[in-house]
GROMACS .gro file of C-alpha atoms in nm:
model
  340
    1UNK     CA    1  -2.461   1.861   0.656
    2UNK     CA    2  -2.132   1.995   0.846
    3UNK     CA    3  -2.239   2.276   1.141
    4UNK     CA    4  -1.988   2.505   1.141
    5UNK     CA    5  -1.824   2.641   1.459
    6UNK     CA    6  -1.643   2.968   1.523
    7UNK     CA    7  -1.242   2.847   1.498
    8UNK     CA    8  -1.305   2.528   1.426
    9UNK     CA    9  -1.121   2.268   1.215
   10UNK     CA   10  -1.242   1.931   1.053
   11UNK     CA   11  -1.003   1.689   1.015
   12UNK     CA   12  -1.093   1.356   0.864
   13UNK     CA   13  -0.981   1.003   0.871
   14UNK     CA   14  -1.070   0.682   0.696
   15UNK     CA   15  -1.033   0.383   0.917
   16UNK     CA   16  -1.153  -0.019   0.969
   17UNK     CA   17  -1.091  -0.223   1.299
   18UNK     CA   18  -0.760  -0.318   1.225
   19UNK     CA   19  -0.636   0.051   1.209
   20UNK     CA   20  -0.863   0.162   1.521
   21UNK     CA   21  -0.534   0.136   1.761
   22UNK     CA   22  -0.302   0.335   1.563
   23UNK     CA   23  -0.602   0.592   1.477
   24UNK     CA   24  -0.625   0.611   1.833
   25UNK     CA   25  -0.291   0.678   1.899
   26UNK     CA   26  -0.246   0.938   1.644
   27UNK     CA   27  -0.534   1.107   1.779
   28UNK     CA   28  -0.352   1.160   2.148
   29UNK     CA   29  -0.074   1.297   1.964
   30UNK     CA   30  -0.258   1.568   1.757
   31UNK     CA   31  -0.473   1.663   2.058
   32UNK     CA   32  -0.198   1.696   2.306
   33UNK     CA   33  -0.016   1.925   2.074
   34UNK     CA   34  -0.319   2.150   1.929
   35UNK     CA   35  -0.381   2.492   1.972
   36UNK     CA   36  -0.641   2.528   2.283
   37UNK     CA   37  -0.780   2.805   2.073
   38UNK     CA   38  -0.972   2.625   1.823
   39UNK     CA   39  -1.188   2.366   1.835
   40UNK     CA   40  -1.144   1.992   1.673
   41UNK     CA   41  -1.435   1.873   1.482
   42UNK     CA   42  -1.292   1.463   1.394
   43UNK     CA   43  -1.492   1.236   1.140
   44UNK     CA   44  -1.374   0.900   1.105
   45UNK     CA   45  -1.478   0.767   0.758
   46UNK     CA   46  -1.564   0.373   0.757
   47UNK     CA   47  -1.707   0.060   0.623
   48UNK     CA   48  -1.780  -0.113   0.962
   49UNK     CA   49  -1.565  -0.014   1.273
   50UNK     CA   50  -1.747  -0.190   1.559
   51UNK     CA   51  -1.948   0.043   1.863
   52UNK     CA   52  -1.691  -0.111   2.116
   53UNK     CA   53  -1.396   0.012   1.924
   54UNK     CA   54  -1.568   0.354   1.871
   55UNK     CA   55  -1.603   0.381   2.274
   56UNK     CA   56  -1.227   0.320   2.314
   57UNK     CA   57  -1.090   0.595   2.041
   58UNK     CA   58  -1.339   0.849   2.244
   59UNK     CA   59  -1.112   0.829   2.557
   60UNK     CA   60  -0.871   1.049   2.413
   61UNK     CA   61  -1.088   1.299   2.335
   62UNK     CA   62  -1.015   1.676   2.511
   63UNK     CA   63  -1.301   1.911   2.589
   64UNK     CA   64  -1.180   2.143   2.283
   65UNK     CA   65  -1.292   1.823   2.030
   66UNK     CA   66  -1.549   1.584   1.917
   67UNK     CA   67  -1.540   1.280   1.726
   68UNK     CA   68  -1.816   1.132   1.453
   69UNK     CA   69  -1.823   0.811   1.291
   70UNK     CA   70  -1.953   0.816   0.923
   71UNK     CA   71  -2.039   0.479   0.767
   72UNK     CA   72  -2.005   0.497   0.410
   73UNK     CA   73  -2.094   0.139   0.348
   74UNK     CA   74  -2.400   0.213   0.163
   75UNK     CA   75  -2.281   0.433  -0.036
   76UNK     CA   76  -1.941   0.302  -0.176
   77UNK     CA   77  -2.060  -0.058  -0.243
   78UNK     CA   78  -2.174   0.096  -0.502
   79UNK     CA   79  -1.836   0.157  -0.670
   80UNK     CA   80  -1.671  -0.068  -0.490
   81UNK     CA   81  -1.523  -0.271  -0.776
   82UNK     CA   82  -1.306   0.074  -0.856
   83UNK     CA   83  -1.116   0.046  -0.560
   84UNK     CA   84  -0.810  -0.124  -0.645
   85UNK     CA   85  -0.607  -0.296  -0.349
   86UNK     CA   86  -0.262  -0.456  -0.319
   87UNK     CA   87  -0.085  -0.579   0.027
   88UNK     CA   88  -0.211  -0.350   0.304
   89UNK     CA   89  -0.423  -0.121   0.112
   90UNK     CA   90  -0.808  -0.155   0.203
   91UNK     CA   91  -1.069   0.039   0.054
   92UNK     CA   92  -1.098   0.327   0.309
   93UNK     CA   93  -0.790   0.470   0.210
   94UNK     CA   94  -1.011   0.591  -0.112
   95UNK     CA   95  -1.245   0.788   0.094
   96UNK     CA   96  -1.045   1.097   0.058
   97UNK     CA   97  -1.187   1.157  -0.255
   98UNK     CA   98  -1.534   1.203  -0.124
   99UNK     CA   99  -1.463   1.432   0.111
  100UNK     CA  100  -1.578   1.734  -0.031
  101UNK     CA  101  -1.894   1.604  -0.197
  102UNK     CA  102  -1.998   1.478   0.158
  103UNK     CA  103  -1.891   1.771   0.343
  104UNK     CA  104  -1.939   2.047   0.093
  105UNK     CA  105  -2.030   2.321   0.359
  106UNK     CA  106  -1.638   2.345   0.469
  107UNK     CA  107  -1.427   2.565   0.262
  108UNK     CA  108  -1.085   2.339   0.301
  109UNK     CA  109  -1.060   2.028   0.544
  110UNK     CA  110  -0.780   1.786   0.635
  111UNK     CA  111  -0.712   1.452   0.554
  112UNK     CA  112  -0.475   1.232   0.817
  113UNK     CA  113  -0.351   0.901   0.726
  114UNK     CA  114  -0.389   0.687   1.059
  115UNK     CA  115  -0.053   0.594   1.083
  116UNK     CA  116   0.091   0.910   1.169
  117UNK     CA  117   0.171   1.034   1.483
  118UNK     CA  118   0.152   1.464   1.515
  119UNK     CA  119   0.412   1.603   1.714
  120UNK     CA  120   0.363   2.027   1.598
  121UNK     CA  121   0.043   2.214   1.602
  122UNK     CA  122  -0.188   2.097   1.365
  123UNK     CA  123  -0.403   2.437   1.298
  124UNK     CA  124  -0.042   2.592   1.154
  125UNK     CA  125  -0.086   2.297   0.888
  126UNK     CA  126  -0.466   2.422   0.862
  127UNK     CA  127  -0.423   2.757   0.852
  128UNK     CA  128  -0.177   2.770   0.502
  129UNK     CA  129  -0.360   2.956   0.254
  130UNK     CA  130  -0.429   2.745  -0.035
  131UNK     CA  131  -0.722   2.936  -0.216
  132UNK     CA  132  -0.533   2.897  -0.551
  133UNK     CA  133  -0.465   2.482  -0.514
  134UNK     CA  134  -0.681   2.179  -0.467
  135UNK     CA  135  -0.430   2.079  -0.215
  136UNK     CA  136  -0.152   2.142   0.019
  137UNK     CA  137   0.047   1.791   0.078
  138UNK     CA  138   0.454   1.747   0.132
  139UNK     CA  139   0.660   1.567  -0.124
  140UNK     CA  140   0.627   1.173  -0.060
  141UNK     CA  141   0.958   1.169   0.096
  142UNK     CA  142   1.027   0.771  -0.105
  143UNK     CA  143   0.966   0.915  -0.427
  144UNK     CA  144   1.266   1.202  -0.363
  145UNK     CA  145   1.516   0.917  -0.223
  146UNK     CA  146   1.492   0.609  -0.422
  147UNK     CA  147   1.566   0.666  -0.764
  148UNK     CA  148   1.363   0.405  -0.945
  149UNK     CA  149   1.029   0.518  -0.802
  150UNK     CA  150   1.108   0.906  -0.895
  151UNK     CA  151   1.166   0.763  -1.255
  152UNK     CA  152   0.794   0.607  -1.237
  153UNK     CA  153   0.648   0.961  -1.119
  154UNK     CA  154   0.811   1.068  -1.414
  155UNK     CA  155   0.766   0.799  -1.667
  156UNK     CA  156   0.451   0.676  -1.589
  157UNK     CA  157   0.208   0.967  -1.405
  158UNK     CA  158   0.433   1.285  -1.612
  159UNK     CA  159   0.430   1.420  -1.219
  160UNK     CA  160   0.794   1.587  -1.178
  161UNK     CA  161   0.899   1.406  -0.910
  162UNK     CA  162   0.983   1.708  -0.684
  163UNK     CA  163   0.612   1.776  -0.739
  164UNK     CA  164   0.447   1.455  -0.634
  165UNK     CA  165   0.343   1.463  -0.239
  166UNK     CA  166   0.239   1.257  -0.004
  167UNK     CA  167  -0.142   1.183   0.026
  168UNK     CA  168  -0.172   1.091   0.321
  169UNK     CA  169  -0.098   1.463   0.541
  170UNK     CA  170  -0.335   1.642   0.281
  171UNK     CA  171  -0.540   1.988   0.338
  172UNK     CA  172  -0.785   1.937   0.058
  173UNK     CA  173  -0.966   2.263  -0.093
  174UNK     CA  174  -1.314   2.159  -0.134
  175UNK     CA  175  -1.426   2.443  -0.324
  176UNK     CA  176  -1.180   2.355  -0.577
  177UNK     CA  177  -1.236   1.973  -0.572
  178UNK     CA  178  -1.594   2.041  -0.634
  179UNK     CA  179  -1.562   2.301  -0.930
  180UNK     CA  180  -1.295   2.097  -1.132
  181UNK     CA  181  -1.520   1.765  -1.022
  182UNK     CA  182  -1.252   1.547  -0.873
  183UNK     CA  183  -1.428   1.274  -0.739
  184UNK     CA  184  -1.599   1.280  -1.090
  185UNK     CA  185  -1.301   1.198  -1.287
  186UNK     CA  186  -1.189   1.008  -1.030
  187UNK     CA  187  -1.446   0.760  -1.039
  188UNK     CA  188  -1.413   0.772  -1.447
  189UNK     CA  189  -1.037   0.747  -1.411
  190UNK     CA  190  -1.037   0.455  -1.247
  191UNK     CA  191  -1.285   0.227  -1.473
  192UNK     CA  192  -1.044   0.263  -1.748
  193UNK     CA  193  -0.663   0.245  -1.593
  194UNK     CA  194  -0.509   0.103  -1.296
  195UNK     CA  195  -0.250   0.272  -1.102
  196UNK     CA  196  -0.021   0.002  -0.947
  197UNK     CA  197   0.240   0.132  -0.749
  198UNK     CA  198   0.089   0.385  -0.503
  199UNK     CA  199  -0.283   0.366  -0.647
  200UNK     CA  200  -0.480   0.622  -0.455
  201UNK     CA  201  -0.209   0.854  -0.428
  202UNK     CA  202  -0.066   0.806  -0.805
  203UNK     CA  203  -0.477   0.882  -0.890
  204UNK     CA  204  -0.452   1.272  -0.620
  205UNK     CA  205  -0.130   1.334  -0.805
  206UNK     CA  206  -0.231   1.301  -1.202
  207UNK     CA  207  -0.561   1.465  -1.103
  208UNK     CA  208  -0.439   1.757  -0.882
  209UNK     CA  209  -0.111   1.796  -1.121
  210UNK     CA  210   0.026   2.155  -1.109
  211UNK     CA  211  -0.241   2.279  -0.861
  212UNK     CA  212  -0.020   2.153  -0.558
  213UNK     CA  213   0.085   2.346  -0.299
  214UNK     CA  214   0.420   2.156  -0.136
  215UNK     CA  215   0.459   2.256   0.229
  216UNK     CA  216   0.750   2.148   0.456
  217UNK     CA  217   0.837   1.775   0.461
  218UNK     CA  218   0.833   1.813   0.886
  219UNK     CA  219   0.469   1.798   0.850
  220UNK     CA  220   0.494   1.427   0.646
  221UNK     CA  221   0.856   1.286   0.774
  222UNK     CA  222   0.898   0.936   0.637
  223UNK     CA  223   1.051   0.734   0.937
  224UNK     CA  224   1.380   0.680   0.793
  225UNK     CA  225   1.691   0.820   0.785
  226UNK     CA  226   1.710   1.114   0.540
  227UNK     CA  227   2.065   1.318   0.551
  228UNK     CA  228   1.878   1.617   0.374
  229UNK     CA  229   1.615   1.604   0.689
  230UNK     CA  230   1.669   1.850   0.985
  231UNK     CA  231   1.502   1.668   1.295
  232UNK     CA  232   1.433   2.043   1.433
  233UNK     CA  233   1.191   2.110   1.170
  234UNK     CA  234   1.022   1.770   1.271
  235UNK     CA  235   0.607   1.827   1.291
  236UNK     CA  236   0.418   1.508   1.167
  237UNK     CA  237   0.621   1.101   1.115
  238UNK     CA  238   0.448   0.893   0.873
  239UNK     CA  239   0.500   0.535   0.999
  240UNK     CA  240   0.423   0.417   0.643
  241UNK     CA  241   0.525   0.092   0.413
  242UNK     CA  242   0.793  -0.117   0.622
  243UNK     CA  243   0.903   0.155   0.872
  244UNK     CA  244   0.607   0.046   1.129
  245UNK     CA  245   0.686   0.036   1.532
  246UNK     CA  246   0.400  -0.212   1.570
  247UNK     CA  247   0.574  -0.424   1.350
  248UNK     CA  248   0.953  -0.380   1.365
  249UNK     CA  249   1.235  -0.244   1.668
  250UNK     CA  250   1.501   0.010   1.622
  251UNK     CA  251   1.223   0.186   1.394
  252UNK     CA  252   1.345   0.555   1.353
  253UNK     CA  253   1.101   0.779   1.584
  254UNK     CA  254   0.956   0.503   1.734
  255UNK     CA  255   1.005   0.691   2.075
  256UNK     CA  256   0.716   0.946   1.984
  257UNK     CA  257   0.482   0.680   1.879
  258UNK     CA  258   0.524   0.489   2.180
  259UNK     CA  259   0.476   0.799   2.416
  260UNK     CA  260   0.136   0.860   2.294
  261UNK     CA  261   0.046   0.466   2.278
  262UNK     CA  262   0.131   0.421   2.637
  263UNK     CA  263  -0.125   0.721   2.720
  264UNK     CA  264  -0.463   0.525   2.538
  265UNK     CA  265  -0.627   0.217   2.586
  266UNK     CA  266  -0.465   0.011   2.334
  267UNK     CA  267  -0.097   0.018   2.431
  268UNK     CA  268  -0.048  -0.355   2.604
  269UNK     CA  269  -0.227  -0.460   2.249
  270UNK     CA  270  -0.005  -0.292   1.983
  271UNK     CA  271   0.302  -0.406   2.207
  272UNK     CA  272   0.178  -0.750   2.160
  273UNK     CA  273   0.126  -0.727   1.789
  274UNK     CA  274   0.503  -0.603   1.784
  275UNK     CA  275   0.654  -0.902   1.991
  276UNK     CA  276   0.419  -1.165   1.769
  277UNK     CA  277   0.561  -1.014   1.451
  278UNK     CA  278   0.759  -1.279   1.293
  279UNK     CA  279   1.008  -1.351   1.056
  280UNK     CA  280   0.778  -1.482   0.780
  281UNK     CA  281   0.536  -1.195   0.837
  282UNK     CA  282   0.910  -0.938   0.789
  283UNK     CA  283   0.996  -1.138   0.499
  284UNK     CA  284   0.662  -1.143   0.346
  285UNK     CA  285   0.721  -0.740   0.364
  286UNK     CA  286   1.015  -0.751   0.215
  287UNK     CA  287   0.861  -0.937  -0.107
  288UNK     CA  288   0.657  -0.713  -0.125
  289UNK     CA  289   0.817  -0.448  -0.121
  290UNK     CA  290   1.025  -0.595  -0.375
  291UNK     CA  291   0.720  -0.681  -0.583
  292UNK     CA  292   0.609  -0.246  -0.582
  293UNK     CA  293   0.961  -0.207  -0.711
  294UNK     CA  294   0.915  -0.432  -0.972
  295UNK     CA  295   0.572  -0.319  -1.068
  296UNK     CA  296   0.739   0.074  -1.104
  297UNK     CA  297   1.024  -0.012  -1.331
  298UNK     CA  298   0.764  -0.241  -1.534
  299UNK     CA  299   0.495   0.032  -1.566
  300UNK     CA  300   0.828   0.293  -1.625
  301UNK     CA  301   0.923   0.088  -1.936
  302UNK     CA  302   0.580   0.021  -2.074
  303UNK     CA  303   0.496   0.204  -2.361
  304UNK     CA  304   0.171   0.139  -2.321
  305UNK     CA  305   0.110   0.316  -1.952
  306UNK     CA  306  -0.054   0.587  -1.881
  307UNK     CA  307   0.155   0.910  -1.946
  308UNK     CA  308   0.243   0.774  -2.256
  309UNK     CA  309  -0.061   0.762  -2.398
  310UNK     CA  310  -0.181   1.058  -2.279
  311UNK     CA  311   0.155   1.223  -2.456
  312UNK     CA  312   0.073   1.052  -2.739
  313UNK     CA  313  -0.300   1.175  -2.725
  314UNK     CA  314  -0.202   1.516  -2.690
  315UNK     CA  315   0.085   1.517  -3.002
  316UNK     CA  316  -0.262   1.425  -3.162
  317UNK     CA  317  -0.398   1.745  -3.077
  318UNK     CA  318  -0.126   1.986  -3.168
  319UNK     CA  319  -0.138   1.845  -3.479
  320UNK     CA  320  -0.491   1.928  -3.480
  321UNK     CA  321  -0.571   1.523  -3.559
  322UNK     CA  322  -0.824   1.549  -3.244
  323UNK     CA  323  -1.009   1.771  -3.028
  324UNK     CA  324  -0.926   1.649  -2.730
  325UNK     CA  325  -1.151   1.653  -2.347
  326UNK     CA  326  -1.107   1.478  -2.038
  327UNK     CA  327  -1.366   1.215  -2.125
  328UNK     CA  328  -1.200   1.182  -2.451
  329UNK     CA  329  -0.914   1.059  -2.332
  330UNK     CA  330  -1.072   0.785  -2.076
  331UNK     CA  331  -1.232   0.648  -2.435
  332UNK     CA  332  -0.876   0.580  -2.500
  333UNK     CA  333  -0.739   0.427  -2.217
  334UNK     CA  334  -1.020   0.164  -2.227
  335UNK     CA  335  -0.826  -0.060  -2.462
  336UNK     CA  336  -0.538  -0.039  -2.223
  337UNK     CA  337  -0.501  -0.388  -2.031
  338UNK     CA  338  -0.576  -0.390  -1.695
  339UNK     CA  339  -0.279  -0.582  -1.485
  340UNK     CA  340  -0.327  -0.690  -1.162
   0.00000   0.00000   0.00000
């Protein structure tokens, strides 16, 4: 059970050993740039991150914060079949969906993805008033820019595009997730239909659809080049899919995420994962990148994905053919084939 401090705000990451560095990094960013009037209660959600790696990531620590691991191997081996994983996805990234079920004495929390660095004040992120959403979350920036994946928001989730966001910059509305039971049909969701593309996030945006609040893309800037994209209004970089310092030069905003790695422990180590990053490793990336947009115009065209059927299921219903639920409609995605 969560004991609750005057002014203070829970933030939450998800995490294994090979994202310790870069969780440690973004930490010394978000501290350095807090408010010193609140105080910064940090879980880290995990499988197995290792007691020497846990001593390291408390360095960075400030007197106006604390940090708690949270093992949630127990508990999630359970399920741990649902958890569907491509490339560089492992199964913490999924822990997000728990939050509020294991922390259901906090009215809203935040969710940070690891590799993010914060350059604004995270309590102005905190403070937004999102009584009437499940969550507050910028538009994922690759879904606005790149035509073929805002036709697969579109095609394949029914998500407007301008209304899909980002997962991984979330302030998540417990309350609200509890009520409506969102790990619940999460869990349900994801025995019967599997979400390709951007899988944990493609699951936050069918389920949370139309109870979104979109804040300013500052506080979840892809790091590329956007035209649209006013650097002034810059809060939050998202060092996500190829556009990683730790793996590539010339990376846009790699200046801020090197200023905060110099200042922790595990600087001389992420430089050396940059200068041992190869060209097979940078052309395995690019296949695979390749590969996620070949699974979005596949699952686009298929008239068998998701949003189709669930169009189809709800014709049904106006045509009072069915009486249609939730649960329902997971009977009929069962016969849906699974494709890995």
């Amino acid at each position: 059970m969560a004991k609750l401090r005057e002014n203070e705000i829970p933030i939450f990451f998800a995490t294994d050993d090979n994202y310790a560095p870069f969780l440690t990094v973004c930490l010394k960013s978000l501290l350095d740039n807090a408010s010193k009037d609140y105080f910064y209660k940090i879980y880290v959600l995990t499988t197995n991150l290792s007691v020497q790696l846990q001593g390291r990531i408390k360095q960075v620590l400030t007197p106006n914060s604390t940090i708690e691991f949270i093992s949630l191997k127990n508990e999630l081996d359970k399920i741990s079949d649902l958890f569907h994983l491509r490339d560089y996805y492992s199964k913490e990234t999924y822990y997000r969906f728990f939050i509020p079920d294991l922390f259901p004495d906090y009215d809203k929390v935040l969710y940070l993805d690891c590799d993010t660095i914060i350059l604004g004040d995270i309590s102005e992120l905190y403070n937004e008033n999102i009584k009437d959403y499940f969550v507050a979350a910028a538009q994922e920036e690759v879904m606005q820019t790149v035509p073929l994946f805002g036709e697969y928001t579109r095609k394949v989730l029914g998500v407007p595009t301008e209304q899909y966001f980002n997962a991984g910059v979330l302030l998540i509305n417990n309350k609200r997730f509890l009520k409506f039971k969102i790990a619940e049909k999460f869990v349900e969701l994801s025995k019967q239909y599997v979400f390709r593309v951007t899988q944990d996030e493609d699951y936050l945006n069918v389920l949370c659809k139309k109870r979104v609040k979109i804040v300013d893309l500052g506080w979840n800037k892809t790091a590329y080049k956007n035209p649209a994209f006013d650097d002034k209004n810059l809060k939050l970089v998202h060092y996500k899919i190829n556009w990683k310092p730790w793996h590539y030069k010339d990376t846009l905003y790699e200046e801020y995420f090197w200023e905060y790695a110099k200042k922790t422990d595990f600087y001389e180590q992420i430089l050396k994962m940059r200068d041992e990053y190869g060209q097979e490793k940078k052309e395995r990336d690019k296949m695979q990148y390749e590969r996620l947009c070949k699974m979005a115009e596949e699952d686009s065209n298929d008239p068998n994905n998701y949003n189709n059927t669930v169009v189809a299921f709800e014709k049904q219903k106006a045509k009072g053919l069915v009486r249609i639920n939730y649960l329902q409609l997971l009977k009929k995605l069962i016969g849906l084939k699974e494709r890995n």
